[in-house]
mmCIF file of C-alpha atoms in Angstrom:
data_model
loop_
_atom_site.group_PDB
_atom_site.id
_atom_site.type_symbol
_atom_site.label_atom_id
_atom_site.label_comp_id
_atom_site.label_asym_id
_atom_site.label_seq_id
_atom_site.Cartn_x
_atom_site.Cartn_y
_atom_site.Cartn_z
ATOM 1 C CA MET B 1 121.123 109.240 104.080
ATOM 2 C CA THR B 2 119.429 108.043 100.846
ATOM 3 C CA LEU B 3 115.774 108.431 100.478
ATOM 4 C CA SER B 4 114.091 105.948 98.117
ATOM 5 C CA LEU B 5 110.802 106.982 96.447
ATOM 6 C CA CYS B 6 110.236 103.497 94.956
ATOM 7 C CA LYS B 7 106.931 101.877 95.955
ATOM 8 C CA HIS B 8 108.774 98.481 96.118
ATOM 9 C CA ARG B 9 107.203 95.598 94.372
ATOM 10 C CA PHE B 10 108.598 92.301 95.676
ATOM 11 C CA PRO B 11 107.734 89.460 93.345
ATOM 12 C CA LEU B 12 106.972 86.126 94.835
ATOM 13 C CA ILE B 13 109.544 83.414 93.730
ATOM 14 C CA ALA B 14 109.276 79.766 94.010
ATOM 15 C CA PRO B 15 112.696 78.190 94.722
ATOM 16 C CA GLY B 16 112.256 74.930 92.880
ATOM 17 C CA GLY B 17 109.201 73.948 94.934
ATOM 18 C CA SER B 18 105.753 75.114 96.010
ATOM 19 C CA PHE B 19 106.961 77.350 98.771
ATOM 20 C CA PHE B 20 106.914 81.090 97.590
ATOM 21 C CA HIS B 21 109.050 83.802 99.116
ATOM 22 C CA PRO B 22 109.490 87.504 98.315
ATOM 23 C CA GLY B 23 112.313 88.408 95.927
ATOM 24 C CA ASP B 24 114.228 91.656 95.358
ATOM 25 C CA CYS B 25 112.222 94.691 94.393
ATOM 26 C CA ASP B 26 111.804 94.691 90.622
ATOM 27 C CA ARG B 27 112.058 98.302 90.431
ATOM 28 C CA CYS B 28 115.122 99.368 92.609
ATOM 29 C CA GLY B 29 116.642 95.957 93.611
ATOM 30 C CA LEU B 30 116.090 96.412 97.341
ATOM 31 C CA THR B 31 116.061 92.899 99.040
ATOM 32 C CA TRP B 32 113.063 91.791 100.997
ATOM 33 C CA ALA B 33 115.159 91.327 104.169
ATOM 34 C CA ALA B 34 116.506 94.918 103.849
ATOM 35 C CA GLY B 35 113.112 96.398 103.277
ATOM 36 C CA GLN B 36 111.706 94.600 106.333
ATOM 37 C CA ALA B 37 114.868 95.720 108.455
ATOM 38 C CA GLU B 38 114.125 99.324 107.444
ATOM 39 C CA LEU B 39 110.537 99.064 108.460
ATOM 40 C CA ASP B 40 111.387 97.477 111.891
ATOM 41 C CA ARG B 41 114.025 100.304 112.421
ATOM 42 C CA GLN B 42 111.351 103.048 111.553
ATOM 43 C CA THR B 43 108.863 101.173 113.988
ATOM 44 C CA GLU B 44 111.336 100.991 116.852
ATOM 45 C CA GLN B 45 112.314 104.752 116.300
ATOM 46 C CA ILE B 46 108.675 105.807 116.521
ATOM 47 C CA ARG B 47 108.322 103.719 119.645
ATOM 48 C CA LEU B 48 111.413 105.396 121.337
ATOM 49 C CA ASN B 49 110.412 108.969 120.027
ATOM 50 C CA THR B 50 106.740 108.643 121.574
ATOM 51 C CA ALA B 51 107.812 107.365 125.058
ATOM 52 C CA HIS B 52 107.002 109.485 127.908
ATOM 53 C CA GLU B 53 106.396 109.365 131.578
ATOM 54 C CA GLY B 54 102.953 108.143 132.666
ATOM 55 C CA ASN B 55 101.002 105.237 134.074
ATOM 56 C CA CYS B 56 101.101 101.854 132.407
ATOM 57 C CA GLU B 57 97.614 100.937 131.240
ATOM 58 C CA TYR B 58 98.105 97.299 132.185
ATOM 59 C CA CYS B 59 99.785 97.301 135.613
ATOM 60 C CA THR B 60 99.167 101.077 136.431
ATOM 61 C CA LYS B 61 102.834 101.551 137.569
ATOM 62 C CA ARG B 62 104.325 104.956 137.109
ATOM 63 C CA ALA B 63 107.054 104.733 134.748
ATOM 64 C CA VAL B 64 108.402 105.647 131.215
ATOM 65 C CA ILE B 65 105.751 104.173 128.943
ATOM 66 C CA PHE B 66 105.937 102.978 125.413
ATOM 67 C CA GLN B 67 103.385 102.796 122.594
ATOM 68 C CA PHE B 68 102.172 99.183 121.939
ATOM 69 C CA GLN B 69 99.757 98.184 119.039
ATOM 70 C CA ARG B 70 99.370 94.609 118.107
ATOM 71 C CA GLU B 71 98.934 93.731 114.317
ATOM 72 C CA SER B 72 95.474 93.753 112.856
ATOM 73 C CA MET B 73 93.599 90.347 112.997
ATOM 74 C CA PRO B 74 90.953 89.162 110.612
ATOM 75 C CA TRP B 75 88.228 89.811 113.150
ATOM 76 C CA ASP B 76 89.181 93.297 113.824
ATOM 77 C CA GLU B 77 86.734 95.837 112.354
ATOM 78 C CA ALA B 78 89.026 98.820 113.188
ATOM 79 C CA ASP B 79 92.685 99.212 113.809
ATOM 80 C CA PRO B 80 93.658 97.708 117.172
ATOM 81 C CA PRO B 81 93.939 100.045 120.008
ATOM 82 C CA VAL B 82 97.101 101.817 120.908
ATOM 83 C CA HIS B 83 98.230 101.053 124.533
ATOM 84 C CA TRP B 84 100.784 102.818 126.617
ATOM 85 C CA LEU B 85 102.825 100.137 128.537
ATOM 86 C CA CYS B 86 105.811 100.140 130.960
ATOM 87 C CA PRO B 87 108.833 98.294 129.621
ATOM 88 C CA GLY B 88 108.054 95.036 131.426
ATOM 89 C CA CYS B 89 104.425 94.923 130.290
ATOM 90 C CA TRP B 90 105.451 96.048 126.783
ATOM 91 C CA SER B 91 107.901 93.015 126.646
ATOM 92 C CA GLY B 92 105.198 90.627 127.875
ATOM 93 C CA ALA B 93 102.565 92.078 125.449
ATOM 94 C CA SER B 94 104.992 91.746 122.504
ATOM 95 C CA GLU B 95 105.818 88.176 123.503
ATOM 96 C CA VAL B 96 102.237 87.385 123.647
ATOM 97 C CA ALA B 97 101.328 88.985 120.502
ATOM 98 C CA ASP B 98 104.181 87.308 118.546
ATOM 99 C CA GLY B 99 103.776 83.887 120.022
ATOM 100 C CA LEU B 100 100.156 82.958 119.509
ATOM 101 C CA THR B 101 98.351 81.420 116.628
ATOM 102 C CA TYR B 102 94.856 82.412 115.632
ATOM 103 C CA SER B 103 93.296 79.362 117.289
ATOM 104 C CA GLU B 104 95.370 79.987 120.562
ATOM 105 C CA ILE B 105 94.116 83.493 120.650
ATOM 106 C CA SER B 106 90.573 82.473 120.237
ATOM 107 C CA ALA B 107 91.045 79.858 123.027
ATOM 108 C CA ALA B 108 92.618 82.395 125.378
ATOM 109 C CA LEU B 109 89.857 84.915 124.950
ATOM 110 C CA ASP B 110 87.062 82.233 125.395
ATOM 111 C CA SER B 111 88.820 80.447 128.162
ATOM 112 C CA PRO B 112 88.976 81.495 131.928
ATOM 113 C CA HIS B 113 92.470 79.946 131.860
ATOM 114 C CA GLY B 114 93.801 82.322 129.309
ATOM 115 C CA THR B 115 96.127 84.987 131.009
ATOM 116 C CA SER B 116 94.832 88.440 131.601
ATOM 117 C CA LEU B 117 97.738 89.647 129.482
ATOM 118 C CA GLU B 118 96.593 87.750 126.547
ATOM 119 C CA ARG B 119 92.971 89.037 127.020
ATOM 120 C CA PHE B 120 94.359 92.662 127.333
ATOM 121 C CA VAL B 121 96.384 92.382 124.179
ATOM 122 C CA PHE B 122 93.687 90.790 122.050
ATOM 123 C CA GLY B 123 90.532 91.773 123.649
ATOM 124 C CA GLY B 124 91.447 95.170 125.118
ATOM 125 C CA ALA B 125 90.355 94.272 128.709
ATOM 126 C CA LYS B 126 92.242 92.997 131.696
#
């Protein structure tokens, strides 16, 4: 295994248009995709290594529970809370967190029609 101590600077490159995308690290040559894949691998490894038996914070079912923390949003004053969820609730929370835009999140939190899972993931309450 190779350990890179590079701080990875990924320059933004315009491919003949106004859309910019990250290029290879200008220090070590690591590609943006490879860097993101490694971060995803590390996140998954932490999730699996911290799993333990307990009660799911969402459905209260006793099961092996996994750490879930959504990404920070502009309105968050602190880091989002870490929740411990069973595999089914973790998958649902992950889909909700990955699939909503800012305006949809706001509507879900304000509307009685937003699902309780949406409110749990973004608002912290069932």
